Coordinates of C-alpha atoms in Angstrom, one line a residue:
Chain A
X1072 CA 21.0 52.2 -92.3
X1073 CA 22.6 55.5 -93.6
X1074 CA 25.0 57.6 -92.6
X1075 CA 23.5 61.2 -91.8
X1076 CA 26.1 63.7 -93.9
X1077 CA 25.8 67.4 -93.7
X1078 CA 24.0 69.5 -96.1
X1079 CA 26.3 70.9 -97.6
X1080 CA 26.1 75.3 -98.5
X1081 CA 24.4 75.4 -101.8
X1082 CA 27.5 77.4 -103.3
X1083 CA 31.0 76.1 -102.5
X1084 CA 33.2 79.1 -101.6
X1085 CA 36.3 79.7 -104.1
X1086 CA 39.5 79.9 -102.5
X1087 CA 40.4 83.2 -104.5
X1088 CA 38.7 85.1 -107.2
X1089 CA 39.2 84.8 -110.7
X1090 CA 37.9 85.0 -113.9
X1091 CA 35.5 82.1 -114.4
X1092 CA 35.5 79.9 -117.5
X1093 CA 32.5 77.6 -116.4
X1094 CA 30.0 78.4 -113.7
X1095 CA 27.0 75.8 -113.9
X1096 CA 24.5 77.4 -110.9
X1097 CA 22.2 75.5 -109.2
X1098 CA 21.7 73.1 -112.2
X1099 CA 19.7 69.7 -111.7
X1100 CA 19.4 67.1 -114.1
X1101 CA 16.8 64.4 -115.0
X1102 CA 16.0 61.7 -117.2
X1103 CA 12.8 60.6 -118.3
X1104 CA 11.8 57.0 -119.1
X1105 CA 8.6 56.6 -120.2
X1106 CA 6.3 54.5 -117.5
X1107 CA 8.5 54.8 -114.7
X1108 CA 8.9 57.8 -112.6
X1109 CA 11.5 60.4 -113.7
X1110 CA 14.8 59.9 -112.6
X1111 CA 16.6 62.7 -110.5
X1112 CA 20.2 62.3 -111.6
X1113 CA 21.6 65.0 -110.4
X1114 CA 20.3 67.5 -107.9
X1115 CA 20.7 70.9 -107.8
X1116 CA 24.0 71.7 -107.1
X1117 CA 27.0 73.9 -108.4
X1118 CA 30.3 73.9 -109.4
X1119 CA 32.6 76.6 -110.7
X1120 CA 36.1 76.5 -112.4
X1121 CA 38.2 79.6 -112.6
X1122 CA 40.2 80.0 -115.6
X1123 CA 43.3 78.0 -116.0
X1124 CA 42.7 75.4 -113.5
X1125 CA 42.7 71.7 -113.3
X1126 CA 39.6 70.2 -111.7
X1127 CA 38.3 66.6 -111.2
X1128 CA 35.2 65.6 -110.3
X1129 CA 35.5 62.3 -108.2
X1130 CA 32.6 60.0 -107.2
X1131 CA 31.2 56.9 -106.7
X1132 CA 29.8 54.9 -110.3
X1133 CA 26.7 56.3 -111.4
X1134 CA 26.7 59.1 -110.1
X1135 CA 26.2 61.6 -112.5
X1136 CA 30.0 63.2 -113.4
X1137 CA 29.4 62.4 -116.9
X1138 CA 25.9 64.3 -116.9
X1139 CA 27.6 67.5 -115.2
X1140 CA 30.2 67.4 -118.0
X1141 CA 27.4 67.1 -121.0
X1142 CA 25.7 69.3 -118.8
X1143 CA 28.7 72.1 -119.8
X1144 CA 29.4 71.0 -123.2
X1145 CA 25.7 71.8 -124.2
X1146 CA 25.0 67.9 -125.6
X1147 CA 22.8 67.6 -122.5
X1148 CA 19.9 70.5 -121.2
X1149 CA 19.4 70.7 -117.4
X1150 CA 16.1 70.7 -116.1
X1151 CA 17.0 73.5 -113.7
X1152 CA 19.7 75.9 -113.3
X1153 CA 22.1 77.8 -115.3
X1154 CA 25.2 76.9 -117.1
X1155 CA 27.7 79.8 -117.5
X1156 CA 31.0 79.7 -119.6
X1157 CA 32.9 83.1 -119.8
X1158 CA 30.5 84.7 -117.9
X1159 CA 27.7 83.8 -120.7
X1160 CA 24.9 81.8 -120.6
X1161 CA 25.2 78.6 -122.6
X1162 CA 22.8 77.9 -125.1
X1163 CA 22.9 75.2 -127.7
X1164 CA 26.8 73.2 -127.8
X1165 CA 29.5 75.0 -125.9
X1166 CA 31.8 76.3 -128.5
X1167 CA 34.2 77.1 -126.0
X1168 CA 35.0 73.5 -125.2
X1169 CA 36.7 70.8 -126.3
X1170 CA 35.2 67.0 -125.3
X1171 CA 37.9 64.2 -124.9
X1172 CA 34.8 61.0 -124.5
X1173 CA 35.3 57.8 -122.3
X1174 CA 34.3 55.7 -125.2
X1175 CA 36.2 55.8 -128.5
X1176 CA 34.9 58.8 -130.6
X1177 CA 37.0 58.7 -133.6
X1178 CA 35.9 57.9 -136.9
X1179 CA 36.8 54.6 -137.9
X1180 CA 36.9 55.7 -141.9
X1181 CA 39.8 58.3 -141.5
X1182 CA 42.9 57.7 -140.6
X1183 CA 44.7 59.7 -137.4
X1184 CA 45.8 62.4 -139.4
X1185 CA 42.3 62.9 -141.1
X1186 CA 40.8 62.4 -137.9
X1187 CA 42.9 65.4 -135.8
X1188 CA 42.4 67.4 -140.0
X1189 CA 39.0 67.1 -139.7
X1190 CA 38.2 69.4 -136.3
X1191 CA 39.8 72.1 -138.2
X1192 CA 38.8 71.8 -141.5
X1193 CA 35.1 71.8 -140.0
X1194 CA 36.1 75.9 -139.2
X1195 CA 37.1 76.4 -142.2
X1196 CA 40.5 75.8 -142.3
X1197 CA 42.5 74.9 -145.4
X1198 CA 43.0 71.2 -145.7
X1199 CA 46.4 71.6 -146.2
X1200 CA 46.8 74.0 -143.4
X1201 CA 44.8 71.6 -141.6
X1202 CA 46.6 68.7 -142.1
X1203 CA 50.2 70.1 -141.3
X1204 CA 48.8 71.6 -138.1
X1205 CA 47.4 67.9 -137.7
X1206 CA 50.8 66.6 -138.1
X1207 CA 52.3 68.8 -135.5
X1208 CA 49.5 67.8 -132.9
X1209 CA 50.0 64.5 -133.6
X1210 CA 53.4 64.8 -133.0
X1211 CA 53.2 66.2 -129.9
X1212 CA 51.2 63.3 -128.6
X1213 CA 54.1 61.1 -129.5
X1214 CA 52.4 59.4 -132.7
X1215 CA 54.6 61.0 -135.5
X1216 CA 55.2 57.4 -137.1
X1217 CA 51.4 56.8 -136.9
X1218 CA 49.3 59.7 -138.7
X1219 CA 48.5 57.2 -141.8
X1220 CA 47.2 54.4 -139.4
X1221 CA 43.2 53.5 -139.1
X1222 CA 41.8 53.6 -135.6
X1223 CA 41.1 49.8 -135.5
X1224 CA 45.3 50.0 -136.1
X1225 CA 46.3 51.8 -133.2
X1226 CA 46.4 50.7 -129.9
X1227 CA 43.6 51.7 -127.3
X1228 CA 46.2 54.3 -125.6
X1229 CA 47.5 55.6 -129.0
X1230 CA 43.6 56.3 -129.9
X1231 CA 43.3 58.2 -127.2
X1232 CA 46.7 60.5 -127.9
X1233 CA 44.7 60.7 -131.4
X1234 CA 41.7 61.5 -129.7
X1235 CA 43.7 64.4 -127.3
X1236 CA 44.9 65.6 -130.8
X1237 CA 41.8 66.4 -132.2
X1238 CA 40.5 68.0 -129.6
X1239 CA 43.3 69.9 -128.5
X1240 CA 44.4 70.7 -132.3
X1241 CA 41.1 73.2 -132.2
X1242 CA 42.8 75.3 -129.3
X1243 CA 39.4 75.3 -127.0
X1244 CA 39.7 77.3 -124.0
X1245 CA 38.0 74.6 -122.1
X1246 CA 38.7 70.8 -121.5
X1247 CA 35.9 68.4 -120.7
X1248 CA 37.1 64.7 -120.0
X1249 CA 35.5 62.0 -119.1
X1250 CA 37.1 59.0 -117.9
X1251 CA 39.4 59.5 -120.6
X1252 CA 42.3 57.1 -119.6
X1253 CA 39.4 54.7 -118.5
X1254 CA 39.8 51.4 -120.3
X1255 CA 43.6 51.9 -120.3
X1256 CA 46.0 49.8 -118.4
X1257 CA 48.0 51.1 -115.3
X1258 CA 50.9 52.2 -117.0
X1259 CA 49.5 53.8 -119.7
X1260 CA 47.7 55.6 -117.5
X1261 CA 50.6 57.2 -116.0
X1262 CA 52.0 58.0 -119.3
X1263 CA 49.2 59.3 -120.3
X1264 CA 48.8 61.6 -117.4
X1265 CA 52.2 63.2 -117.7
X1266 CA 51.6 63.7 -121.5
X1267 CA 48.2 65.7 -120.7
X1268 CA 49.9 67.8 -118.1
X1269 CA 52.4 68.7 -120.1
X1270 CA 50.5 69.9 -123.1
X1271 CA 47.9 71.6 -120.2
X1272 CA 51.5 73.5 -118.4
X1273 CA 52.1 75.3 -122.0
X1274 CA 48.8 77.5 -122.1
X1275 CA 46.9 76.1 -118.8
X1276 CA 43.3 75.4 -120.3
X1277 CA 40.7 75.0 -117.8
X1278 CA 39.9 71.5 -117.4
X1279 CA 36.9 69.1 -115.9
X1280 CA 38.3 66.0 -115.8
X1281 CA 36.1 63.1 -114.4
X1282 CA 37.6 60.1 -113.0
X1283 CA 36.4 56.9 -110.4
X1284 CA 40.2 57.0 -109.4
X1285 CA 41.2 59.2 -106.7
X1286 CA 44.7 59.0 -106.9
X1287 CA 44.8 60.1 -110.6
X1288 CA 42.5 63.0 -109.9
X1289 CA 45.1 64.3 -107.3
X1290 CA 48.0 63.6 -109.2
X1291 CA 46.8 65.8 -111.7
X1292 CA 44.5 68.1 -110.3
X1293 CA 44.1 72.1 -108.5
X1294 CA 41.2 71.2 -107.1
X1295 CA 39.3 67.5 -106.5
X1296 CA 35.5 67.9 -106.1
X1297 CA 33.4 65.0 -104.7
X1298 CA 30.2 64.0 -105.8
X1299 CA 27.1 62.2 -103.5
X1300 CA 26.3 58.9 -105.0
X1301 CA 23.0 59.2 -107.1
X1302 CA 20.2 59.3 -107.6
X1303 CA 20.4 63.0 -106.9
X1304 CA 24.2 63.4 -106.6
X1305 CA 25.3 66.5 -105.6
X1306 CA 29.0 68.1 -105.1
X1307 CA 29.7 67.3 -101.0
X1308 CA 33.3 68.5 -101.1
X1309 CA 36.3 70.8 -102.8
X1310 CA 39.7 70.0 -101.9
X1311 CA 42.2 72.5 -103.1
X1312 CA 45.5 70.0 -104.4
X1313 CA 48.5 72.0 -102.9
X1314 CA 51.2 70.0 -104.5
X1315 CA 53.9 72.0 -106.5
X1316 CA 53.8 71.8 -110.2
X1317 CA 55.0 70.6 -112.8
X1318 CA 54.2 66.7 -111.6
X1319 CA 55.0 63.6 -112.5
X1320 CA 51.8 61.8 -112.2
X1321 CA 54.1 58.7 -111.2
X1322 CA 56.8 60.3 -108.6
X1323 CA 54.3 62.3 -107.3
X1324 CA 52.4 59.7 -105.8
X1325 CA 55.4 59.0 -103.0
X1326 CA 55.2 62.4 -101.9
X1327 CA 54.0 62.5 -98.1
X1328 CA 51.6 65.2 -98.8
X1329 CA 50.0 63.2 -101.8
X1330 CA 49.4 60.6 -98.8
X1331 CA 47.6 62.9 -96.7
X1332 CA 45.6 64.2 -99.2
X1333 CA 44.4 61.1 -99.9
X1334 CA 43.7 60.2 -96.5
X1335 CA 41.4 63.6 -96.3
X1336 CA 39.9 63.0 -99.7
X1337 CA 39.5 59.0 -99.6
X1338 CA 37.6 59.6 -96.0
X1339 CA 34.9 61.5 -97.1
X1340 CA 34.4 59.7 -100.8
X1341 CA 34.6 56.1 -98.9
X1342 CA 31.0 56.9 -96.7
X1343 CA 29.6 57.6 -100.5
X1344 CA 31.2 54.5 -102.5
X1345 CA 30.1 52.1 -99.6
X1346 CA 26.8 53.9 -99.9
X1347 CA 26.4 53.0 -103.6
X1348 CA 27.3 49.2 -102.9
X1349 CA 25.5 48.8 -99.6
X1350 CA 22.8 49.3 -101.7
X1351 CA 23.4 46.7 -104.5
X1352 CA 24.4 43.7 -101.8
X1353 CA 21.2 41.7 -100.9
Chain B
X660 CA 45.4 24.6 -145.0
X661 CA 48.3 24.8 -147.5
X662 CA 46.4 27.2 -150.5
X663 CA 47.5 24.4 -153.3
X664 CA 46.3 21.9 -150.9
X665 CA 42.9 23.3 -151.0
X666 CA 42.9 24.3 -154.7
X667 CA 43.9 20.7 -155.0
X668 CA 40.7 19.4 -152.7
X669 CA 38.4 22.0 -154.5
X670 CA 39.1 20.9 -157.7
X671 CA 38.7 16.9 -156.7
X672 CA 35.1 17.8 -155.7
X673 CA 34.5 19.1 -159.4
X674 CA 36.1 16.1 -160.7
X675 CA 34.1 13.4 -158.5
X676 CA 30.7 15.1 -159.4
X677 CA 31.5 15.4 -163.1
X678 CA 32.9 12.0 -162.9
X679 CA 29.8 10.2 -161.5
X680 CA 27.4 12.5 -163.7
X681 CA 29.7 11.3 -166.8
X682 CA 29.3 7.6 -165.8
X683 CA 25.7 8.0 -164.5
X684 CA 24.6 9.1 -168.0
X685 CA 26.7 6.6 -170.2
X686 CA 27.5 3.9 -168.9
X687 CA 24.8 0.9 -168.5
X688 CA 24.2 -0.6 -164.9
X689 CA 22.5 -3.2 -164.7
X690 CA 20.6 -2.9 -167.9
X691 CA 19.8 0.5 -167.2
X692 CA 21.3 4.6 -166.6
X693 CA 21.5 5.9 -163.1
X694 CA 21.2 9.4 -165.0
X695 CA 19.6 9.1 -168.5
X696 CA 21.1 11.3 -170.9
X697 CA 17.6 12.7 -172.2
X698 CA 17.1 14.2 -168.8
X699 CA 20.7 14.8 -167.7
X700 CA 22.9 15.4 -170.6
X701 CA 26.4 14.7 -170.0
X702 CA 29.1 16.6 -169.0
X703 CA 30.9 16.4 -172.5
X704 CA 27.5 17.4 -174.3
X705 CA 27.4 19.9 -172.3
X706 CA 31.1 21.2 -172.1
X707 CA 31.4 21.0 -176.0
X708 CA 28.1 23.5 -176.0
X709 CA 29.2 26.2 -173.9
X710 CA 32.4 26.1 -176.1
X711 CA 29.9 26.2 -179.3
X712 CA 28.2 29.1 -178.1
X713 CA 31.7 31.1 -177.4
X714 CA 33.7 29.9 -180.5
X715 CA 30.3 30.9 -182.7
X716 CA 30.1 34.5 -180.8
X717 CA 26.4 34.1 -180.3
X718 CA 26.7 33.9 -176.7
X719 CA 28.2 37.5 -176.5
X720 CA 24.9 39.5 -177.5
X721 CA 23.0 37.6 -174.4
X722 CA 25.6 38.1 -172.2
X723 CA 26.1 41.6 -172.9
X724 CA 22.1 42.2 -172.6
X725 CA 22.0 40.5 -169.0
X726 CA 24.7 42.4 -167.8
X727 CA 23.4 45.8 -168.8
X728 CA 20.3 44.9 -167.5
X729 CA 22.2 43.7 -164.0
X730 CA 24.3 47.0 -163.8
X731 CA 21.3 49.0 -164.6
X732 CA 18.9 47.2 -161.7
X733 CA 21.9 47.6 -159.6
X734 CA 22.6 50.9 -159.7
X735 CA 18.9 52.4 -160.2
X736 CA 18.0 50.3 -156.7
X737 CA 20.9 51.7 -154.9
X738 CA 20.5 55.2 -155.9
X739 CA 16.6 54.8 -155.0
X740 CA 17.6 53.1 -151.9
X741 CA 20.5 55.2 -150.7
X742 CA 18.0 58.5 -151.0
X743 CA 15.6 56.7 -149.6
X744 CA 17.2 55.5 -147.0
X745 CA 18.8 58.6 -145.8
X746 CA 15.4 60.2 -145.8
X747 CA 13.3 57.5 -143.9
X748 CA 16.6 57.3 -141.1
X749 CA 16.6 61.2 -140.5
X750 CA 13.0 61.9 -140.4
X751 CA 11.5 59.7 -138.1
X752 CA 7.7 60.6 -138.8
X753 CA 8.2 60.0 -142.5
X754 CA 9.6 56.4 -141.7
X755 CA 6.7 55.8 -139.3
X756 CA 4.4 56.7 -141.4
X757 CA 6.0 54.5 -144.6
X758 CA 6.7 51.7 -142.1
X759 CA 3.8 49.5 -142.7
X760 CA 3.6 50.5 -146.3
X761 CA 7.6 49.1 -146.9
X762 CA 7.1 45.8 -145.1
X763 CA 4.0 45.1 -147.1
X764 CA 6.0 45.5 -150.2
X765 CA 8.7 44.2 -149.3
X766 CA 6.6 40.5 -148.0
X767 CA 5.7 40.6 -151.6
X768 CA 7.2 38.0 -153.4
X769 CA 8.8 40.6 -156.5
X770 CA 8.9 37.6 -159.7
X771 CA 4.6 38.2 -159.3
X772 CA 5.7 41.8 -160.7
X773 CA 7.1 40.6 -163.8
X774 CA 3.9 40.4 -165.8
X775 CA 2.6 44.0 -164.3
X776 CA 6.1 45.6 -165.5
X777 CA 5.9 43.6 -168.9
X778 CA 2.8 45.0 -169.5
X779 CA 3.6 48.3 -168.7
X780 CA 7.5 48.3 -170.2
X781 CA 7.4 45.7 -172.9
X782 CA 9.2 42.7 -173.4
X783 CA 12.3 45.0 -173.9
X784 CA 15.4 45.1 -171.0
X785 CA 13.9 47.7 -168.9
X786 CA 11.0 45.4 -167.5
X787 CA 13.7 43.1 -166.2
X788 CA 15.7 46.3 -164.9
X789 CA 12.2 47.6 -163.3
X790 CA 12.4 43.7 -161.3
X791 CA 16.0 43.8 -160.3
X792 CA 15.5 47.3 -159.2
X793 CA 12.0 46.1 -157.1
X794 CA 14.9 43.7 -155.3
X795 CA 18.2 45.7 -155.0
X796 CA 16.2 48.9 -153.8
X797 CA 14.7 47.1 -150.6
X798 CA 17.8 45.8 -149.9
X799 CA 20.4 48.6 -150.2
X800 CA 17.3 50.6 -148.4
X801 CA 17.4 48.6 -144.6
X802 CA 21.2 48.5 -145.0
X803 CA 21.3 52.4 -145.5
X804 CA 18.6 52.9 -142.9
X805 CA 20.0 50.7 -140.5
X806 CA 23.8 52.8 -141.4
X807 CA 22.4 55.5 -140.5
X808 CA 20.7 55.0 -137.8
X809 CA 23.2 53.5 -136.3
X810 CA 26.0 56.0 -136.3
X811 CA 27.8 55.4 -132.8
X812 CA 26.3 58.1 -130.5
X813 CA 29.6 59.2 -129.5
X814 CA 31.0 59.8 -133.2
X815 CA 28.2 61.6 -133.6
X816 CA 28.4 63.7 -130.1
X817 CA 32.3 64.2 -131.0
X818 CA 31.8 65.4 -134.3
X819 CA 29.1 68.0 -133.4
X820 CA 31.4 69.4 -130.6
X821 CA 33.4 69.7 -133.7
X822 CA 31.6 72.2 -134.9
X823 CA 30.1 70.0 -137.4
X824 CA 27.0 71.6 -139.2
X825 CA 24.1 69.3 -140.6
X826 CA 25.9 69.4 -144.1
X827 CA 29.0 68.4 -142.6
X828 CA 27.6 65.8 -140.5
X829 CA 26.0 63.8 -143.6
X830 CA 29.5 63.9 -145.1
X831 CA 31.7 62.9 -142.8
X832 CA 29.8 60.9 -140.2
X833 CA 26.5 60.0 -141.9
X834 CA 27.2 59.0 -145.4
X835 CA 30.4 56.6 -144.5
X836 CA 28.8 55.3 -141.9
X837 CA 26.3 54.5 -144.3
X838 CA 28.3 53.6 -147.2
X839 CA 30.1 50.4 -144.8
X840 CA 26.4 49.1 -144.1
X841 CA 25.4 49.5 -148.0
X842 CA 28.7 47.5 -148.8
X843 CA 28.5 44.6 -146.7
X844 CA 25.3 43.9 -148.7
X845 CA 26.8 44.9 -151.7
X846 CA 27.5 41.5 -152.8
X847 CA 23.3 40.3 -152.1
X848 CA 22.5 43.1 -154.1
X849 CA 24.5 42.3 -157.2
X850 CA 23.2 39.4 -157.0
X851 CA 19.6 39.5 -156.7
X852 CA 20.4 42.2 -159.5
X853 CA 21.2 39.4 -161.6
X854 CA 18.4 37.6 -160.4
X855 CA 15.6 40.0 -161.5
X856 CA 17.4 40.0 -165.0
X857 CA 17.3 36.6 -165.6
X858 CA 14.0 35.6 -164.4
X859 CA 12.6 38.6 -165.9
X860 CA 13.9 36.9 -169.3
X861 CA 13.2 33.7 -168.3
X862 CA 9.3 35.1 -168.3
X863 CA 9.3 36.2 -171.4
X864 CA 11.7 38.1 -173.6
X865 CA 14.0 37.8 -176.8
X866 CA 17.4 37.8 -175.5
X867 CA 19.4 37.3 -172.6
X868 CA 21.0 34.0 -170.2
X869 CA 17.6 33.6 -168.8
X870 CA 16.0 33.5 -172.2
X871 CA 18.3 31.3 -173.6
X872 CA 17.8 28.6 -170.7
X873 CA 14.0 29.0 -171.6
X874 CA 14.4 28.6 -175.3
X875 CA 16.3 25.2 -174.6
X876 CA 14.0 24.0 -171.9
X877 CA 11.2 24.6 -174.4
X878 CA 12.6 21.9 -177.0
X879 CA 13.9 19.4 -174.3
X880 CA 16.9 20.2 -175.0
X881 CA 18.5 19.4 -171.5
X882 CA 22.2 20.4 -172.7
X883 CA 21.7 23.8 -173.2
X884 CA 19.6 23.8 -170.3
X885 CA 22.8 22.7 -168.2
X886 CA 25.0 25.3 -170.6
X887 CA 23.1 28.3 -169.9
X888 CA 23.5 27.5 -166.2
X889 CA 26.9 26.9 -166.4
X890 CA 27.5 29.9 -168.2
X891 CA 25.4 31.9 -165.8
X892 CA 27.1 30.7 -162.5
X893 CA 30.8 31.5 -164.5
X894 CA 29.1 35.1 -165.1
X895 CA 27.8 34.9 -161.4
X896 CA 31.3 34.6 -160.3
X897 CA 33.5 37.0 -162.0
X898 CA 31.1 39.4 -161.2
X899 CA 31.5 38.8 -157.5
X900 CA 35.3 38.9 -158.1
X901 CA 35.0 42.4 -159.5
X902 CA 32.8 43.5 -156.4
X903 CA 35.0 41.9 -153.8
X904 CA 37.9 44.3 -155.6
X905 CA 35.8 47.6 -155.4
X906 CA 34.8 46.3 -151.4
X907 CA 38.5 46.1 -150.3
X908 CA 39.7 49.3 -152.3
X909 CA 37.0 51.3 -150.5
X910 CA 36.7 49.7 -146.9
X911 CA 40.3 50.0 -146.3
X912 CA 39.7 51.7 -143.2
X913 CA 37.9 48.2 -141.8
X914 CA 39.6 45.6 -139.3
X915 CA 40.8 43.1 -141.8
X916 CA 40.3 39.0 -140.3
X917 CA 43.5 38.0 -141.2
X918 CA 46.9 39.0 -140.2
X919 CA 48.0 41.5 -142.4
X920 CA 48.5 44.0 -140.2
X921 CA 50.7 41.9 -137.9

């Protein structure tokens, strides 16, 4: 038994116009594994994030957010459709973007500060240019006593901060994250929420961030986007997040308009997430 | 355990095995030797040999031959199995087209090389070197290979939203990726370094540990048998000392199993 839901417009209206940093149109992505049939991930659908704003992309496990955000980094080719970023078409890896991964992405042979050095040093930079500006970042992200430390020596929230370092030490104009505070615990979470808003309020990159949990997604976001579950996810709704900035990811979450948000948001996401399990259960 | 505890234990094995050997071999029970010196030696023969062959100096020469000839196996076989490795891991077709090609030589057993490379290199050092390289290369090679193919595909999708071009890649994602693998075999390939030395003069040569253990097991002469072994397992060893040294200066960045970084 399924729930009929509404086809939703092929392009989802912006609330006001704006330059654009990432426009993917119409893109649909597959996977092929050889001797089965080939799996629609994602179908076509579109998404487009103006410059300077916050969006999450909320849905259901499985369901494809990760692909949309390799999709716009360039690490992944849709099948069909066009990926935009500043009003060009992508080919090859998106030089305008920074990738913050779910898993840890750091190099276990350098330390923090060679780690955060090393994005910059790949452009060219002086190392020891590169390594002061390393120092700085790293400082920002609260791990000034930790620069010398191997990854396997830090914490999993403190590899993260490193990781945020070295992607935010190149200055890209565009923020991809997936899952990033993922594996972390509750509080950390928080923390780390407040810390990326903070370093986002001082020059407002625009950001994809893509989370399973709802609550962080409006504590931090302009806009929350839902996706279908897969296979063939799609985007089935935009919430603009009218909640006054700047937040605190952890007081903002007893604000009564945070609540009905929620309410909205959760109400729509819930026919999908019990979709995606109704299936599993025998 | 208590560390002078265990020295303690350690050291009471080596005394109850050179204990029973000594008593095995001289001392009559029931009108006969558990351990008859002829084919066992004893532990004093043997001891006052291997200090024979240090406080004459002859033992230096052979000592000196097998360990050029293990450095030299060592680091011919890793060079040829680093580049090798690198290029089989990268290009896919090469390594499918090698693949049945490597496994056949490496199932061969290598010491049925020794006569082909003392025919073709003399009974000089360099046929041994040619056999310990036959052994480190394969080694270092799958270690390398496997290094490299098994970068973490996120490292590797991090570092090219880096920026990271091909050359950059292999240095700072490739190569010390690959250099962890080659490591952790580093101490199998010293060894079977030495091993290609030795039983490459064991087969036939005019210097060397192996060749000395051959000259004495030519004239029955069990005690330098047991000396040359003795010797050879001491060499064994400090060797391995010195590689566990240049392993924790250069893996520093690896979890360590103990506690030392509280």
């Amino acid at each position: 038994m399924q729930t009929a839901v509404q086809r939703p417009p092929a392009h989802i209206a912006l609330p006001d116009a704006g330059p654009l940093a990432v426009a993917l149109n119409d893109i649909s992505i597959s996977f092929a594994v050889p001797g089965r049939p080939v799996f629609k991930a994602v179908a076509p659908t579109s998404l487009h994030v103006r410059e300077g704003e916050f969006v999450s992309i909320v849905g259901p496990t499985g369901c494809g957010k990760s692909t949309l955000l390799n999709a716009t980094a360039g690490l992944l080719r849709p099948a069909g459709g066009t990926v935009t970023v500043f009003g060009e078409r992508l080919e090859g890896l998106n030089a305008k973007a920074g990738y913050l991964f779910q898993q840890d992405a750091l190099m276990p042979w350098k330390t923090a500060l060679d780690n955060v050095a090393i994005a910059l040093e790949v452009g060219g930079t002086r190392r020891e240019e590169a390594r002061a500006q390393a120092k700085e970042w790293l400082r920002k992200v609260g791990l000034a006593r930790f620069v010398d430390r191997y990854p396997h020596e830090l914490s999993g929230g403190q590899r993260k901060r490193v990781g945020l370092a070295q992607v935010l030490v190149r200055g890209p104009k565009i923020l991809l994250m997936d899952e990033p505070f993922g594996p972390l615990d509750a509080q950390t979470r928080q923390i780390m929420g407040t810390l990326l808003l903070n370093l986002w309020a001082q020059d407002r990159k625009a950001v994809m961030f893509v989370t399973h949990d709802l609550e962080e997604a409006i504590a931090l976001s302009d806009r929350v986007v839902i996706m279908s579950a897969g296979p063939e996810a799609r985007i089935i709704g935009d919430f603009p997040i009218d909640l006054a900035r700047p937040r605190d990811t952890a007081d903002i979450r007893l604000d009564p308009r945070f609540h009905e948000l929620y309410r909205d948001i959760w109400n729509q996401l819930k026919a999908e997430v019990v979709k995606t399990y109704g299936e599993e259960t025998p | 355990m208590h560390p002078v505890r265990l020295l303690f234990l350690q050291f009471l094995v080596a005394l109850a095995v050179i204990g029973i050997w000594q008593i095995g071999s001289t001392v009559e029970i029931g009108g006969d030797y558990l351990l008859p010196e002829f084919f066992f030696s004893t532990p004093v023969e043997v001891g006052k040999r291997v200090w024979q062959m240090f406080a004459s100096g002859m033992i230096w020469k052979h000592l000196s031959i097998t360990l050029t000839e293990t450095v030299l196996a060592f680091f011919i076989g890793s060079a040829g199995g680093v580049v090798f490795g690198f290029w089989f891991a990268r290009k896919p077709v090469v390594a499918a087209v090698f693949d049945p090609y490597v496994k056949m030589a490496n199932a061969l057993p290598r010491v049925v090389l020794a006569p082909i490379f003392m025919l073709w290199l003399g009974l000089g050092i360099w046929s041994k070197v040619a056999l310990g390289v036959t052994l480190v290369f394969f080694i270092v090679f799958f270690n390398v290979y496997q290094g490299v193919k098994e970068v973490s595909p996120v490292v590797l999708a991090n570092a090219r939203m880096m920026g990271m071009n091909e050359r950059q890649l292999f240095r700072s994602v490739y190569w010390p990726s690959a250099l962890s693998w080659m490591f952790s075999s580093l101490h199998t390939a010293v060894g079977f370094a030495l091993v290609g030395a030795v039983v490459g003069e064991y087969l036939g040569s005019a210097a060397g540990l192996g060749y000395l253990i051959h000259q004495a097991e030519g004239v029955f002469d069990v005690t330098g048998v047991f000396a040359g072994m003795f010797i050879l397992a001491a060499f064994v060893l400090v060797i391995d000392w010195g590689v566990s040294g240049i392993e924790r200066r250069l893996l520093v960045w690896r979890p360590q199993p103990a506690a030392d970084h509280g």
